[in-house]
Each structure stands twice: as C-alpha cells, then as structure tokens.
N, C-alpha and C. Protein backbone atom coordinates (compact mmCIF):
# COMPACT_ATOMS: atom_id res chain seq x y z
N MET A 1 -17.44 -23.02 -9.86
CA MET A 1 -17.92 -22.48 -8.60
C MET A 1 -18.57 -23.60 -7.80
N ALA A 2 -18.63 -23.39 -6.50
CA ALA A 2 -19.17 -24.42 -5.62
C ALA A 2 -19.89 -23.76 -4.45
N ILE A 3 -20.90 -24.47 -3.95
CA ILE A 3 -21.58 -24.06 -2.74
C ILE A 3 -20.75 -24.59 -1.57
N LEU A 4 -20.35 -23.69 -0.68
CA LEU A 4 -19.52 -24.06 0.46
C LEU A 4 -20.40 -24.30 1.68
N GLU A 5 -19.93 -25.14 2.59
CA GLU A 5 -20.65 -25.38 3.84
C GLU A 5 -20.46 -24.17 4.75
N ILE A 6 -21.56 -23.67 5.29
CA ILE A 6 -21.52 -22.55 6.22
C ILE A 6 -21.48 -23.11 7.64
N LEU A 7 -20.44 -22.75 8.37
CA LEU A 7 -20.31 -23.18 9.77
C LEU A 7 -21.41 -22.53 10.59
N GLU A 8 -21.94 -23.26 11.55
CA GLU A 8 -23.00 -22.73 12.40
C GLU A 8 -22.57 -22.70 13.86
N TYR A 9 -22.98 -21.64 14.52
CA TYR A 9 -22.78 -21.49 15.97
C TYR A 9 -23.36 -22.70 16.67
N PRO A 10 -22.65 -23.28 17.65
CA PRO A 10 -21.47 -22.80 18.36
C PRO A 10 -20.14 -23.37 17.86
N ASP A 11 -20.02 -23.71 16.60
CA ASP A 11 -18.79 -24.27 16.04
C ASP A 11 -17.60 -23.37 16.41
N GLN A 12 -16.62 -23.93 17.07
CA GLN A 12 -15.47 -23.15 17.55
C GLN A 12 -14.62 -22.58 16.42
N ARG A 13 -14.71 -23.13 15.23
CA ARG A 13 -13.94 -22.58 14.10
C ARG A 13 -14.38 -21.16 13.77
N LEU A 14 -15.63 -20.81 14.16
CA LEU A 14 -16.11 -19.44 13.94
C LEU A 14 -15.36 -18.43 14.82
N ARG A 15 -14.65 -18.90 15.81
CA ARG A 15 -13.90 -18.03 16.73
C ARG A 15 -12.46 -17.80 16.26
N THR A 16 -12.09 -18.38 15.13
CA THR A 16 -10.74 -18.23 14.59
C THR A 16 -10.56 -16.82 14.02
N VAL A 17 -9.47 -16.17 14.38
CA VAL A 17 -9.16 -14.87 13.81
C VAL A 17 -8.50 -15.09 12.45
N ALA A 18 -9.05 -14.47 11.43
CA ALA A 18 -8.59 -14.68 10.06
C ALA A 18 -7.26 -13.97 9.80
N ALA A 19 -6.45 -14.59 8.97
CA ALA A 19 -5.14 -14.04 8.61
C ALA A 19 -5.29 -13.12 7.40
N PRO A 20 -4.44 -12.11 7.29
CA PRO A 20 -4.48 -11.23 6.12
C PRO A 20 -4.15 -12.00 4.84
N VAL A 21 -4.76 -11.56 3.76
CA VAL A 21 -4.45 -12.10 2.44
C VAL A 21 -3.16 -11.41 1.98
N THR A 22 -2.17 -12.19 1.56
CA THR A 22 -0.89 -11.60 1.16
C THR A 22 -0.82 -11.29 -0.34
N VAL A 23 -1.56 -12.08 -1.13
CA VAL A 23 -1.58 -11.82 -2.57
C VAL A 23 -2.98 -12.17 -3.10
N VAL A 24 -3.50 -11.28 -3.93
CA VAL A 24 -4.80 -11.54 -4.56
C VAL A 24 -4.51 -12.18 -5.91
N ASP A 25 -4.83 -13.47 -6.01
CA ASP A 25 -4.55 -14.22 -7.22
C ASP A 25 -5.77 -15.04 -7.62
N ASP A 26 -5.60 -15.94 -8.56
CA ASP A 26 -6.73 -16.76 -9.04
C ASP A 26 -7.32 -17.61 -7.92
N ARG A 27 -6.49 -18.06 -6.98
CA ARG A 27 -7.00 -18.84 -5.85
C ARG A 27 -7.99 -18.01 -5.03
N VAL A 28 -7.63 -16.77 -4.74
CA VAL A 28 -8.51 -15.88 -3.97
C VAL A 28 -9.76 -15.55 -4.77
N ARG A 29 -9.61 -15.32 -6.07
CA ARG A 29 -10.79 -15.02 -6.91
C ARG A 29 -11.73 -16.23 -6.98
N ALA A 30 -11.19 -17.44 -6.95
CA ALA A 30 -12.04 -18.64 -6.92
C ALA A 30 -12.79 -18.73 -5.59
N ILE A 31 -12.12 -18.39 -4.49
CA ILE A 31 -12.79 -18.35 -3.19
C ILE A 31 -13.93 -17.33 -3.24
N LEU A 32 -13.67 -16.16 -3.80
CA LEU A 32 -14.70 -15.12 -3.91
C LEU A 32 -15.91 -15.62 -4.70
N ALA A 33 -15.66 -16.27 -5.83
CA ALA A 33 -16.76 -16.79 -6.64
C ALA A 33 -17.59 -17.80 -5.85
N ASP A 34 -16.92 -18.70 -5.14
CA ASP A 34 -17.63 -19.69 -4.32
C ASP A 34 -18.39 -19.01 -3.18
N MET A 35 -17.79 -17.98 -2.59
CA MET A 35 -18.47 -17.27 -1.50
C MET A 35 -19.72 -16.57 -2.00
N PHE A 36 -19.64 -15.90 -3.15
CA PHE A 36 -20.84 -15.24 -3.69
C PHE A 36 -21.93 -16.27 -3.99
N GLU A 37 -21.55 -17.37 -4.62
CA GLU A 37 -22.54 -18.40 -4.93
C GLU A 37 -23.19 -18.93 -3.64
N THR A 38 -22.39 -19.17 -2.63
CA THR A 38 -22.89 -19.66 -1.35
C THR A 38 -23.79 -18.62 -0.69
N MET A 39 -23.36 -17.36 -0.67
CA MET A 39 -24.11 -16.28 -0.03
C MET A 39 -25.48 -16.10 -0.70
N TYR A 40 -25.49 -16.05 -2.02
CA TYR A 40 -26.75 -15.84 -2.74
C TYR A 40 -27.70 -17.02 -2.55
N LYS A 41 -27.17 -18.24 -2.53
CA LYS A 41 -28.03 -19.41 -2.38
C LYS A 41 -28.61 -19.51 -0.97
N ALA A 42 -27.90 -19.01 0.02
CA ALA A 42 -28.27 -19.22 1.43
C ALA A 42 -29.70 -18.80 1.83
N PRO A 43 -30.28 -17.69 1.50
CA PRO A 43 -29.73 -16.47 0.93
C PRO A 43 -29.28 -15.52 2.03
N GLY A 44 -28.23 -14.76 1.71
CA GLY A 44 -27.73 -13.78 2.65
C GLY A 44 -27.27 -12.54 1.93
N ILE A 45 -26.90 -11.51 2.71
CA ILE A 45 -26.42 -10.25 2.12
C ILE A 45 -24.94 -10.05 2.40
N GLY A 46 -24.35 -10.92 3.21
CA GLY A 46 -22.93 -10.81 3.51
C GLY A 46 -22.39 -12.16 3.94
N LEU A 47 -21.11 -12.38 3.66
CA LEU A 47 -20.47 -13.63 4.05
C LEU A 47 -18.98 -13.36 4.28
N ALA A 48 -18.48 -13.80 5.41
CA ALA A 48 -17.05 -13.72 5.71
C ALA A 48 -16.44 -15.09 5.47
N ALA A 49 -15.21 -15.10 4.99
CA ALA A 49 -14.55 -16.38 4.68
C ALA A 49 -14.51 -17.30 5.91
N THR A 50 -14.40 -16.72 7.09
CA THR A 50 -14.39 -17.52 8.32
C THR A 50 -15.63 -18.42 8.41
N GLN A 51 -16.76 -17.91 7.93
CA GLN A 51 -18.01 -18.67 8.01
C GLN A 51 -17.99 -19.92 7.15
N VAL A 52 -17.11 -19.97 6.16
CA VAL A 52 -17.02 -21.15 5.30
C VAL A 52 -15.68 -21.87 5.52
N ASN A 53 -15.15 -21.68 6.74
CA ASN A 53 -13.95 -22.38 7.19
C ASN A 53 -12.71 -22.04 6.36
N ILE A 54 -12.67 -20.81 5.86
CA ILE A 54 -11.47 -20.29 5.19
C ILE A 54 -11.03 -19.12 6.05
N HIS A 55 -9.93 -19.24 6.71
CA HIS A 55 -9.55 -18.26 7.72
C HIS A 55 -8.61 -17.19 7.18
N GLU A 56 -9.13 -16.50 6.15
CA GLU A 56 -8.45 -15.38 5.52
C GLU A 56 -9.40 -14.19 5.54
N ARG A 57 -8.85 -12.98 5.51
CA ARG A 57 -9.64 -11.76 5.67
C ARG A 57 -10.31 -11.39 4.33
N ILE A 58 -11.39 -12.11 4.03
CA ILE A 58 -12.14 -11.94 2.79
C ILE A 58 -13.62 -11.84 3.13
N ILE A 59 -14.28 -10.84 2.52
CA ILE A 59 -15.71 -10.63 2.74
C ILE A 59 -16.40 -10.40 1.40
N THR A 60 -17.60 -10.99 1.25
CA THR A 60 -18.46 -10.67 0.12
C THR A 60 -19.75 -10.07 0.68
N ILE A 61 -20.26 -9.04 0.01
CA ILE A 61 -21.49 -8.36 0.43
C ILE A 61 -22.29 -7.96 -0.80
N ASP A 62 -23.61 -8.05 -0.68
CA ASP A 62 -24.51 -7.48 -1.68
C ASP A 62 -25.82 -7.14 -0.97
N VAL A 63 -26.01 -5.86 -0.66
CA VAL A 63 -27.22 -5.43 0.05
C VAL A 63 -28.33 -4.99 -0.90
N SER A 64 -28.12 -5.13 -2.22
CA SER A 64 -29.14 -4.73 -3.20
C SER A 64 -30.31 -5.72 -3.18
N GLU A 65 -31.47 -5.24 -3.55
CA GLU A 65 -32.67 -6.09 -3.59
C GLU A 65 -32.54 -7.18 -4.65
N ASP A 66 -31.90 -6.85 -5.77
CA ASP A 66 -31.87 -7.78 -6.91
C ASP A 66 -30.51 -8.47 -7.11
N LYS A 67 -29.67 -8.45 -6.07
CA LYS A 67 -28.37 -9.13 -6.12
C LYS A 67 -27.50 -8.62 -7.28
N SER A 68 -27.55 -7.32 -7.51
CA SER A 68 -26.83 -6.75 -8.66
C SER A 68 -25.64 -5.88 -8.26
N GLU A 69 -25.33 -5.81 -6.96
CA GLU A 69 -24.25 -4.94 -6.51
C GLU A 69 -23.26 -5.68 -5.62
N PRO A 70 -22.60 -6.72 -6.17
CA PRO A 70 -21.65 -7.48 -5.36
C PRO A 70 -20.44 -6.63 -4.98
N LEU A 71 -20.07 -6.71 -3.72
CA LEU A 71 -18.91 -5.98 -3.20
C LEU A 71 -17.93 -6.97 -2.59
N VAL A 72 -16.65 -6.69 -2.79
CA VAL A 72 -15.57 -7.52 -2.25
C VAL A 72 -14.70 -6.65 -1.37
N PHE A 73 -14.40 -7.16 -0.18
CA PHE A 73 -13.50 -6.48 0.74
C PHE A 73 -12.46 -7.49 1.21
N ILE A 74 -11.22 -7.29 0.79
CA ILE A 74 -10.12 -8.14 1.21
C ILE A 74 -9.27 -7.32 2.17
N ASN A 75 -8.94 -7.91 3.32
CA ASN A 75 -8.19 -7.23 4.38
C ASN A 75 -8.86 -5.92 4.80
N PRO A 76 -10.17 -5.94 5.06
CA PRO A 76 -10.87 -4.70 5.40
C PRO A 76 -10.46 -4.13 6.76
N GLU A 77 -10.41 -2.81 6.80
CA GLU A 77 -10.18 -2.08 8.05
C GLU A 77 -11.28 -1.03 8.14
N ILE A 78 -11.90 -0.91 9.32
CA ILE A 78 -13.00 0.02 9.52
C ILE A 78 -12.53 1.20 10.36
N GLN A 79 -12.89 2.39 9.90
CA GLN A 79 -12.64 3.62 10.66
C GLN A 79 -14.00 4.26 10.95
N VAL A 80 -14.25 4.55 12.21
CA VAL A 80 -15.52 5.18 12.60
C VAL A 80 -15.54 6.62 12.11
N LEU A 81 -16.66 7.04 11.51
CA LEU A 81 -16.85 8.42 11.08
C LEU A 81 -17.92 9.05 11.95
N PRO A 82 -17.98 10.38 12.00
CA PRO A 82 -18.97 11.04 12.85
C PRO A 82 -20.39 10.56 12.54
N GLY A 83 -21.14 10.36 13.58
CA GLY A 83 -22.51 9.90 13.42
C GLY A 83 -22.99 9.23 14.69
N GLU A 84 -24.18 8.73 14.63
CA GLU A 84 -24.82 8.09 15.77
C GLU A 84 -24.62 6.58 15.71
N GLU A 85 -25.03 5.93 16.78
CA GLU A 85 -25.14 4.48 16.76
C GLU A 85 -26.57 4.15 16.35
N GLN A 86 -26.75 2.99 15.78
CA GLN A 86 -28.10 2.55 15.43
C GLN A 86 -28.27 1.10 15.86
N THR A 87 -29.49 0.79 16.24
CA THR A 87 -29.82 -0.58 16.62
C THR A 87 -30.68 -1.17 15.53
N MET A 88 -30.24 -2.30 15.00
CA MET A 88 -30.99 -2.98 13.93
C MET A 88 -31.09 -4.46 14.27
N GLN A 89 -32.14 -5.08 13.75
CA GLN A 89 -32.28 -6.53 13.87
C GLN A 89 -31.27 -7.15 12.91
N GLU A 90 -30.42 -8.00 13.44
CA GLU A 90 -29.44 -8.69 12.60
C GLU A 90 -29.72 -10.18 12.61
N GLY A 91 -29.52 -10.76 11.44
CA GLY A 91 -29.53 -12.19 11.31
C GLY A 91 -28.14 -12.60 10.87
N CYS A 92 -27.89 -13.90 10.85
CA CYS A 92 -26.56 -14.37 10.47
C CYS A 92 -26.68 -15.77 9.89
N LEU A 93 -26.00 -16.00 8.78
CA LEU A 93 -26.03 -17.32 8.16
C LEU A 93 -25.43 -18.38 9.08
N SER A 94 -24.59 -17.97 10.02
CA SER A 94 -24.00 -18.92 10.97
C SER A 94 -24.84 -19.07 12.23
N VAL A 95 -25.91 -18.31 12.34
CA VAL A 95 -26.85 -18.42 13.46
C VAL A 95 -28.25 -18.46 12.84
N PRO A 96 -28.54 -19.51 12.06
CA PRO A 96 -29.76 -19.53 11.25
C PRO A 96 -31.04 -19.53 12.09
N GLY A 97 -31.99 -18.72 11.62
CA GLY A 97 -33.31 -18.69 12.24
C GLY A 97 -33.44 -17.73 13.41
N PHE A 98 -32.38 -17.02 13.74
CA PHE A 98 -32.43 -16.10 14.88
C PHE A 98 -32.11 -14.69 14.43
N TYR A 99 -32.85 -13.73 14.94
CA TYR A 99 -32.66 -12.32 14.65
C TYR A 99 -32.65 -11.57 15.97
N GLU A 100 -31.63 -10.77 16.19
CA GLU A 100 -31.47 -10.06 17.46
C GLU A 100 -31.09 -8.61 17.20
N ASP A 101 -31.47 -7.72 18.13
CA ASP A 101 -31.09 -6.32 18.06
C ASP A 101 -29.61 -6.18 18.40
N VAL A 102 -28.88 -5.50 17.52
CA VAL A 102 -27.47 -5.23 17.73
C VAL A 102 -27.24 -3.75 17.45
N THR A 103 -26.48 -3.09 18.32
CA THR A 103 -26.18 -1.67 18.16
C THR A 103 -24.79 -1.52 17.56
N ARG A 104 -24.73 -0.75 16.48
CA ARG A 104 -23.45 -0.52 15.78
C ARG A 104 -23.39 0.93 15.33
N ILE A 105 -22.21 1.35 14.89
CA ILE A 105 -22.06 2.70 14.34
C ILE A 105 -22.78 2.77 13.00
N GLU A 106 -23.30 3.94 12.67
CA GLU A 106 -24.08 4.07 11.43
C GLU A 106 -23.27 4.62 10.26
N HIS A 107 -22.03 5.02 10.52
CA HIS A 107 -21.25 5.69 9.48
C HIS A 107 -19.79 5.28 9.64
N CYS A 108 -19.23 4.68 8.61
CA CYS A 108 -17.83 4.25 8.71
C CYS A 108 -17.14 4.34 7.36
N LEU A 109 -15.84 4.35 7.42
CA LEU A 109 -15.01 4.30 6.23
C LEU A 109 -14.32 2.95 6.23
N VAL A 110 -14.39 2.26 5.13
CA VAL A 110 -13.73 0.96 5.01
C VAL A 110 -12.58 1.09 4.03
N LYS A 111 -11.41 0.62 4.46
CA LYS A 111 -10.25 0.54 3.58
C LYS A 111 -10.02 -0.93 3.33
N ALA A 112 -9.88 -1.30 2.05
CA ALA A 112 -9.74 -2.71 1.71
C ALA A 112 -9.04 -2.85 0.36
N ILE A 113 -8.97 -4.09 -0.09
CA ILE A 113 -8.42 -4.42 -1.40
C ILE A 113 -9.53 -5.10 -2.18
N ASP A 114 -9.62 -4.82 -3.48
CA ASP A 114 -10.67 -5.43 -4.31
C ASP A 114 -10.18 -6.74 -4.93
N LYS A 115 -11.03 -7.35 -5.75
CA LYS A 115 -10.73 -8.67 -6.34
C LYS A 115 -9.53 -8.65 -7.28
N ASP A 116 -9.12 -7.45 -7.71
CA ASP A 116 -7.98 -7.33 -8.61
C ASP A 116 -6.70 -6.92 -7.88
N GLY A 117 -6.79 -6.83 -6.54
CA GLY A 117 -5.62 -6.48 -5.75
C GLY A 117 -5.40 -4.99 -5.57
N ASN A 118 -6.40 -4.18 -5.96
CA ASN A 118 -6.28 -2.73 -5.85
C ASN A 118 -6.85 -2.24 -4.53
N ALA A 119 -6.10 -1.35 -3.87
CA ALA A 119 -6.59 -0.76 -2.62
C ALA A 119 -7.68 0.25 -2.94
N PHE A 120 -8.69 0.33 -2.03
CA PHE A 120 -9.76 1.32 -2.21
C PHE A 120 -10.32 1.70 -0.85
N GLU A 121 -11.07 2.78 -0.84
CA GLU A 121 -11.79 3.22 0.35
C GLU A 121 -13.25 3.39 -0.03
N MET A 122 -14.15 3.08 0.93
CA MET A 122 -15.58 3.23 0.67
C MET A 122 -16.24 3.75 1.94
N GLU A 123 -17.00 4.82 1.79
CA GLU A 123 -17.77 5.34 2.91
C GLU A 123 -19.08 4.56 2.96
N CYS A 124 -19.44 4.07 4.13
CA CYS A 124 -20.62 3.23 4.28
C CYS A 124 -21.57 3.80 5.32
N THR A 125 -22.86 3.73 5.04
CA THR A 125 -23.89 4.14 5.98
C THR A 125 -25.01 3.10 5.95
N GLY A 126 -25.91 3.20 6.93
CA GLY A 126 -27.10 2.36 6.94
C GLY A 126 -26.78 0.88 6.94
N LEU A 127 -27.57 0.14 6.15
CA LEU A 127 -27.44 -1.32 6.11
C LEU A 127 -26.05 -1.77 5.69
N LEU A 128 -25.43 -1.08 4.74
CA LEU A 128 -24.09 -1.47 4.30
C LEU A 128 -23.09 -1.31 5.45
N ALA A 129 -23.20 -0.23 6.22
CA ALA A 129 -22.30 -0.03 7.37
C ALA A 129 -22.48 -1.14 8.40
N VAL A 130 -23.72 -1.50 8.67
CA VAL A 130 -24.01 -2.58 9.62
C VAL A 130 -23.44 -3.89 9.10
N CYS A 131 -23.67 -4.17 7.84
CA CYS A 131 -23.23 -5.44 7.24
C CYS A 131 -21.70 -5.56 7.27
N ILE A 132 -21.00 -4.52 6.90
CA ILE A 132 -19.53 -4.61 6.89
C ILE A 132 -19.00 -4.81 8.30
N GLN A 133 -19.60 -4.15 9.30
CA GLN A 133 -19.15 -4.35 10.68
C GLN A 133 -19.41 -5.79 11.13
N HIS A 134 -20.58 -6.32 10.78
CA HIS A 134 -20.96 -7.69 11.12
C HIS A 134 -19.94 -8.68 10.54
N GLU A 135 -19.60 -8.48 9.27
CA GLU A 135 -18.68 -9.42 8.60
C GLU A 135 -17.25 -9.27 9.11
N VAL A 136 -16.81 -8.05 9.40
CA VAL A 136 -15.47 -7.87 9.97
C VAL A 136 -15.41 -8.52 11.35
N ASP A 137 -16.50 -8.44 12.10
CA ASP A 137 -16.54 -9.16 13.37
C ASP A 137 -16.22 -10.64 13.16
N HIS A 138 -16.83 -11.25 12.13
CA HIS A 138 -16.55 -12.67 11.84
C HIS A 138 -15.05 -12.90 11.63
N LEU A 139 -14.41 -12.00 10.89
CA LEU A 139 -12.98 -12.16 10.62
C LEU A 139 -12.16 -12.08 11.91
N ASN A 140 -12.74 -11.41 12.91
CA ASN A 140 -12.07 -11.27 14.20
C ASN A 140 -12.53 -12.30 15.23
N GLY A 141 -13.30 -13.29 14.78
CA GLY A 141 -13.76 -14.35 15.67
C GLY A 141 -14.92 -13.96 16.56
N LYS A 142 -15.64 -12.92 16.18
CA LYS A 142 -16.76 -12.43 16.99
C LYS A 142 -18.07 -12.66 16.23
N LEU A 143 -19.12 -12.99 16.98
CA LEU A 143 -20.43 -13.27 16.39
C LEU A 143 -21.48 -12.32 16.93
N MET A 144 -22.59 -12.19 16.22
CA MET A 144 -23.67 -11.31 16.68
C MET A 144 -24.20 -11.73 18.04
N VAL A 145 -24.11 -13.02 18.39
CA VAL A 145 -24.59 -13.47 19.69
C VAL A 145 -23.74 -12.91 20.83
N ASP A 146 -22.55 -12.41 20.52
CA ASP A 146 -21.71 -11.80 21.54
C ASP A 146 -22.26 -10.45 22.01
N TYR A 147 -23.21 -9.91 21.25
CA TYR A 147 -23.79 -8.61 21.58
C TYR A 147 -25.08 -8.74 22.40
N ILE A 148 -25.53 -9.96 22.63
CA ILE A 148 -26.79 -10.15 23.36
C ILE A 148 -26.51 -10.73 24.74
N SER A 149 -27.55 -10.81 25.54
CA SER A 149 -27.38 -11.29 26.92
C SER A 149 -26.94 -12.76 26.93
N PRO A 150 -26.21 -13.14 27.99
CA PRO A 150 -25.80 -14.55 28.12
C PRO A 150 -26.99 -15.51 28.12
N LEU A 151 -28.11 -15.10 28.68
CA LEU A 151 -29.30 -15.95 28.70
C LEU A 151 -29.80 -16.23 27.28
N LYS A 152 -29.95 -15.17 26.48
CA LYS A 152 -30.39 -15.35 25.08
C LYS A 152 -29.36 -16.16 24.30
N ARG A 153 -28.09 -15.86 24.51
CA ARG A 153 -27.02 -16.57 23.79
C ARG A 153 -27.06 -18.06 24.10
N ASN A 154 -27.25 -18.42 25.36
CA ASN A 154 -27.32 -19.83 25.74
C ASN A 154 -28.55 -20.52 25.17
N ARG A 155 -29.68 -19.82 25.12
CA ARG A 155 -30.88 -20.39 24.51
C ARG A 155 -30.66 -20.70 23.03
N ILE A 156 -30.04 -19.75 22.33
CA ILE A 156 -29.75 -19.96 20.90
C ILE A 156 -28.78 -21.13 20.74
N LYS A 157 -27.74 -21.16 21.57
CA LYS A 157 -26.75 -22.25 21.51
C LYS A 157 -27.43 -23.60 21.72
N ASP A 158 -28.28 -23.69 22.74
CA ASP A 158 -28.97 -24.95 23.02
C ASP A 158 -29.86 -25.38 21.86
N LYS A 159 -30.60 -24.44 21.27
CA LYS A 159 -31.49 -24.78 20.15
C LYS A 159 -30.69 -25.24 18.94
N LEU A 160 -29.60 -24.56 18.64
CA LEU A 160 -28.80 -24.95 17.48
C LEU A 160 -28.07 -26.27 17.72
N GLU A 161 -27.59 -26.51 18.93
CA GLU A 161 -26.96 -27.80 19.23
C GLU A 161 -27.96 -28.93 19.07
N LYS A 162 -29.18 -28.72 19.52
CA LYS A 162 -30.24 -29.73 19.37
C LYS A 162 -30.51 -29.99 17.89
N LYS A 163 -30.58 -28.92 17.10
CA LYS A 163 -30.79 -29.04 15.65
C LYS A 163 -29.65 -29.82 15.01
N HIS A 164 -28.41 -29.50 15.38
CA HIS A 164 -27.25 -30.18 14.80
C HIS A 164 -27.21 -31.67 15.15
N LYS A 165 -27.60 -32.01 16.39
CA LYS A 165 -27.66 -33.42 16.79
C LYS A 165 -28.72 -34.16 15.99
N ALA A 166 -29.87 -33.52 15.78
CA ALA A 166 -30.94 -34.15 14.99
C ALA A 166 -30.49 -34.36 13.54
N GLU A 167 -29.81 -33.37 12.98
CA GLU A 167 -29.31 -33.50 11.60
C GLU A 167 -28.26 -34.60 11.50
N ALA A 168 -27.44 -34.74 12.52
CA ALA A 168 -26.41 -35.77 12.53
C ALA A 168 -27.02 -37.17 12.56
N ARG A 169 -28.20 -37.28 13.18
CA ARG A 169 -28.92 -38.56 13.22
C ARG A 169 -29.73 -38.78 11.94
N GLY A 170 -29.70 -37.80 11.05
CA GLY A 170 -30.42 -37.94 9.79
C GLY A 170 -31.84 -37.42 9.83
N GLY A 171 -32.21 -36.77 10.90
CA GLY A 171 -33.57 -36.25 11.01
C GLY A 171 -33.59 -34.75 10.99
N LYS A 172 -34.75 -34.22 11.02
CA LYS A 172 -34.94 -32.77 11.10
C LYS A 172 -35.56 -32.48 12.44
N ARG A 173 -34.97 -31.55 13.17
CA ARG A 173 -35.46 -31.13 14.48
C ARG A 173 -36.09 -32.24 15.23
C-alpha cells in the first residue's frame, strides 16, 4: 500500500470526468487499498479516485468514528429518494483548511459495484448521503467550491495558490 498525493484546488486535473471501471481486478483492489490508506492518513471520511489523479469512477468512504466501516463504490450512480434538502458544513481533502455550507439531498439510493465486482444498492441518509454526493461530484469534475459564491471561491483559490507557491519554494505559507 502507498500514500497517494491528493490534488488540491485549483489543480485542473480535479475537473477531469472519471471513466467507468470496466473490470474489477487486482489492479483496482490495489488502488482501493492505497485510497483507504491515503484517506485515513489525511484524515478524511471520503476520497474519490479523481482526487489522487486516477480518473476512474472509484470512491472510498468511512463515516464511522473509529474507521471501522470502510465502504467501496465503483461506478456509483445516485438516485434521489423522497426527503428534504439539508445544508451541512463540508470540508474537502482537495480544498484543505476550508469548510463551507453546501445544500444537498438528505436521502438517496446508490447503485454501485463492490471491491469483488458485485453490483449492490445502498440507501443513504445523513452524513453518508452527503459524503457520497460529494465524492460523486469529484468523479464528475465538480468541487464543493462550485456550490459557493464566486467571491468566496476566488478567495479560497487565491489562498491555496499562495500556499502552493510557498510550498514550491520550500517554505510554509
């Protein structure tokens, strides 16, 4: 297993639409293992393959407090179920240090493939529903900053670009 580099906004590779996985094999399972290791170390509760510069429709999630409920969604498709919208503060490993209110559906059905290549469906609510929508957005080239005002988005972009330039020079901020 390996810790993968997480792409950070405004990296244009985050805008790449991920391709469907055609076969779930040892290569995909190795990607999953690396993604879980990367996600847990970050630390985060969800990671889309796009965020680690792998442009395939693969997501890892674990919303448990003790990191004991890892979930895999390959080629996920979301269907809205009856319910309300909810606004929650979202953070993102690709937009480090920023948390913004994002409104999403609170109840959805996810159809996907698991790590063994088996199709499954999962009804999601609350934090899990928010997380799966957030990660599927990544697979579609969309980021949480797309849900906020252009002014806030530009401020975040400017701060992260400044951080990236400082890191490139070998310094911190």
